[in-house]
């Protein structure tokens, strides 16, 4: 009897609509993951608390609440603190290995990113197998 694989659920948080759409399309089409998105860190925090995903792809630079502020709020809540996070940023200094370790995130991807390999990068950082 073959086992049924339940698709991973990923929340993408980015204030740029086209970036969210590209990421969602790529992760759904290439990896088969179920992807939801939030246009701000505040909305993302509400979504995470209501229905925690398997992982979060998080933009760092956003208005109102930054990705780093979101990360701090995520880590202080026992219900959400263990959700793995992959940072998405135009700032290469934020994805240096020591910085990623201090932030306790699974990895970081610089913008602009390669949409055709994004799912592979994220899966590798999270330790997920692709179907």
CSV table of C-alpha atoms in Angstrom, one decimal:
chain,number,residue,atom,x,y,z
A,1,UNK,CA,0.0,0.0,0.0
A,2,UNK,CA,1.5,3.3,-1.0
A,3,UNK,CA,1.7,6.0,1.6
A,4,UNK,CA,-0.1,9.3,1.0
A,5,UNK,CA,2.1,12.4,1.1
A,6,UNK,CA,0.5,15.4,2.6
A,7,UNK,CA,1.8,18.6,0.9
A,8,UNK,CA,3.9,20.9,3.0
A,9,UNK,CA,2.2,24.2,3.9
A,10,UNK,CA,4.3,27.4,3.4
A,11,UNK,CA,3.4,31.0,4.3
A,12,UNK,CA,5.0,33.7,2.2
A,13,UNK,CA,5.2,37.1,3.8
A,14,UNK,CA,6.3,39.9,1.5
A,15,UNK,CA,5.0,43.4,0.9
A,16,UNK,CA,5.6,43.2,-2.8
A,17,UNK,CA,2.6,41.6,-4.6
A,18,UNK,CA,4.5,40.4,-7.6
A,19,UNK,CA,7.2,38.8,-5.4
A,20,UNK,CA,4.5,36.9,-3.4
A,21,UNK,CA,2.8,35.8,-6.6
A,22,UNK,CA,6.1,34.5,-8.2
A,23,UNK,CA,7.1,32.6,-5.0
A,24,UNK,CA,3.6,31.1,-4.6
A,25,UNK,CA,3.4,30.0,-8.2
A,26,UNK,CA,6.9,28.5,-8.1
A,27,UNK,CA,6.5,26.6,-4.9
A,28,UNK,CA,3.1,25.2,-5.9
A,29,UNK,CA,4.1,24.3,-9.4
A,30,UNK,CA,7.6,22.9,-8.8
A,31,UNK,CA,7.3,21.5,-5.3
A,32,UNK,CA,3.6,20.8,-4.9
A,33,UNK,CA,3.4,22.7,-1.6
A,34,UNK,CA,0.3,24.5,-0.5
A,35,UNK,CA,1.2,28.2,-0.3
A,36,UNK,CA,-0.6,31.0,1.4
A,37,UNK,CA,0.6,34.6,1.5
A,38,UNK,CA,0.4,37.8,3.5
A,39,UNK,CA,1.1,41.3,2.4
A,40,UNK,CA,2.6,42.4,5.7
A,41,UNK,CA,4.3,41.0,8.8
A,42,UNK,CA,1.3,42.0,10.9
A,43,UNK,CA,-1.1,40.1,8.7
A,44,UNK,CA,1.4,37.2,8.6
A,45,UNK,CA,1.5,37.1,12.4
A,46,UNK,CA,-2.3,36.8,12.6
A,47,UNK,CA,-2.3,34.0,10.0
A,48,UNK,CA,0.5,32.1,11.8
A,49,UNK,CA,-1.3,32.3,15.1
A,50,UNK,CA,-4.6,31.1,13.6
A,51,UNK,CA,-3.2,28.2,11.5
A,52,UNK,CA,0.6,27.6,11.9
A,53,UNK,CA,2.2,26.6,8.6
A,54,UNK,CA,5.1,24.0,8.2
A,55,UNK,CA,7.5,26.9,7.3
A,56,UNK,CA,7.6,30.6,6.5
A,57,UNK,CA,9.4,32.5,3.7
A,58,UNK,CA,9.9,35.9,5.2
A,59,UNK,CA,10.9,39.2,3.6
A,60,UNK,CA,13.1,41.2,5.9
A,61,UNK,CA,12.4,44.8,4.8
A,62,UNK,CA,8.7,45.7,5.1
A,63,UNK,CA,6.9,48.8,6.3
A,64,UNK,CA,5.2,49.0,9.7
A,65,UNK,CA,6.7,45.8,11.1
A,66,UNK,CA,10.0,44.4,9.7
A,67,UNK,CA,10.7,40.8,9.1
A,68,UNK,CA,13.1,40.8,12.0
A,69,UNK,CA,10.4,42.2,14.3
A,70,UNK,CA,8.0,39.5,13.0
A,71,UNK,CA,10.7,36.9,13.8
A,72,UNK,CA,11.0,38.1,17.3
A,73,UNK,CA,7.3,37.9,17.9
A,74,UNK,CA,7.2,34.4,16.3
A,75,UNK,CA,10.0,33.2,18.6
A,76,UNK,CA,8.4,34.6,21.8
A,77,UNK,CA,5.2,32.6,21.3
A,78,UNK,CA,5.5,28.9,22.5
A,79,UNK,CA,2.9,27.9,19.9
A,80,UNK,CA,4.9,29.3,16.9
A,81,UNK,CA,8.6,29.5,18.1
A,82,UNK,CA,9.6,26.2,16.4
A,83,UNK,CA,8.3,27.1,12.9
A,84,UNK,CA,11.2,27.1,10.5
A,85,UNK,CA,11.9,30.4,8.7
A,86,UNK,CA,13.7,31.2,5.5
A,87,UNK,CA,14.6,34.9,5.1
A,88,UNK,CA,14.3,36.7,1.8
A,89,UNK,CA,16.2,39.9,1.5
A,90,UNK,CA,18.1,42.2,-0.8
A,91,UNK,CA,20.7,42.7,2.0
A,92,UNK,CA,23.4,40.1,1.5
A,93,UNK,CA,24.9,40.8,5.0
A,94,UNK,CA,21.7,39.4,6.6
A,95,UNK,CA,22.3,35.9,5.2
A,96,UNK,CA,25.9,35.4,6.4
A,97,UNK,CA,26.0,32.1,8.3
A,98,UNK,CA,26.8,33.6,11.7
A,99,UNK,CA,23.9,36.1,11.4
A,100,UNK,CA,21.5,33.3,10.3
A,101,UNK,CA,22.6,31.2,13.3
A,102,UNK,CA,22.0,34.1,15.7
A,103,UNK,CA,18.6,34.7,14.2
A,104,UNK,CA,17.8,31.0,14.5
A,105,UNK,CA,16.5,30.7,11.0
A,106,UNK,CA,16.9,27.9,8.5
A,107,UNK,CA,18.5,30.0,5.8
A,108,UNK,CA,18.5,33.1,3.7
A,109,UNK,CA,18.0,33.9,0.0
A,110,UNK,CA,19.0,37.1,-1.6
A,111,UNK,CA,16.8,39.1,-4.0
A,112,UNK,CA,16.7,38.9,-6.9
A,113,UNK,CA,16.3,35.1,-6.7
A,114,UNK,CA,16.1,32.4,-9.4
A,115,UNK,CA,12.5,31.4,-9.6
A,116,UNK,CA,13.2,28.1,-11.3
A,117,UNK,CA,15.4,26.8,-8.4
A,118,UNK,CA,13.8,28.6,-5.5
A,119,UNK,CA,11.9,25.5,-4.4
A,120,UNK,CA,15.1,23.5,-4.3
A,121,UNK,CA,16.9,26.1,-2.3
A,122,UNK,CA,14.1,26.3,0.3
A,123,UNK,CA,13.7,22.5,0.5
A,124,UNK,CA,17.4,22.1,1.1
A,125,UNK,CA,17.4,24.8,3.8
A,126,UNK,CA,14.5,23.1,5.5
A,127,UNK,CA,15.7,19.6,5.1
A,128,UNK,CA,12.6,18.6,3.1
A,129,UNK,CA,12.4,16.0,0.3
A,130,UNK,CA,10.9,17.1,-3.0
A,131,UNK,CA,8.4,14.8,-4.6
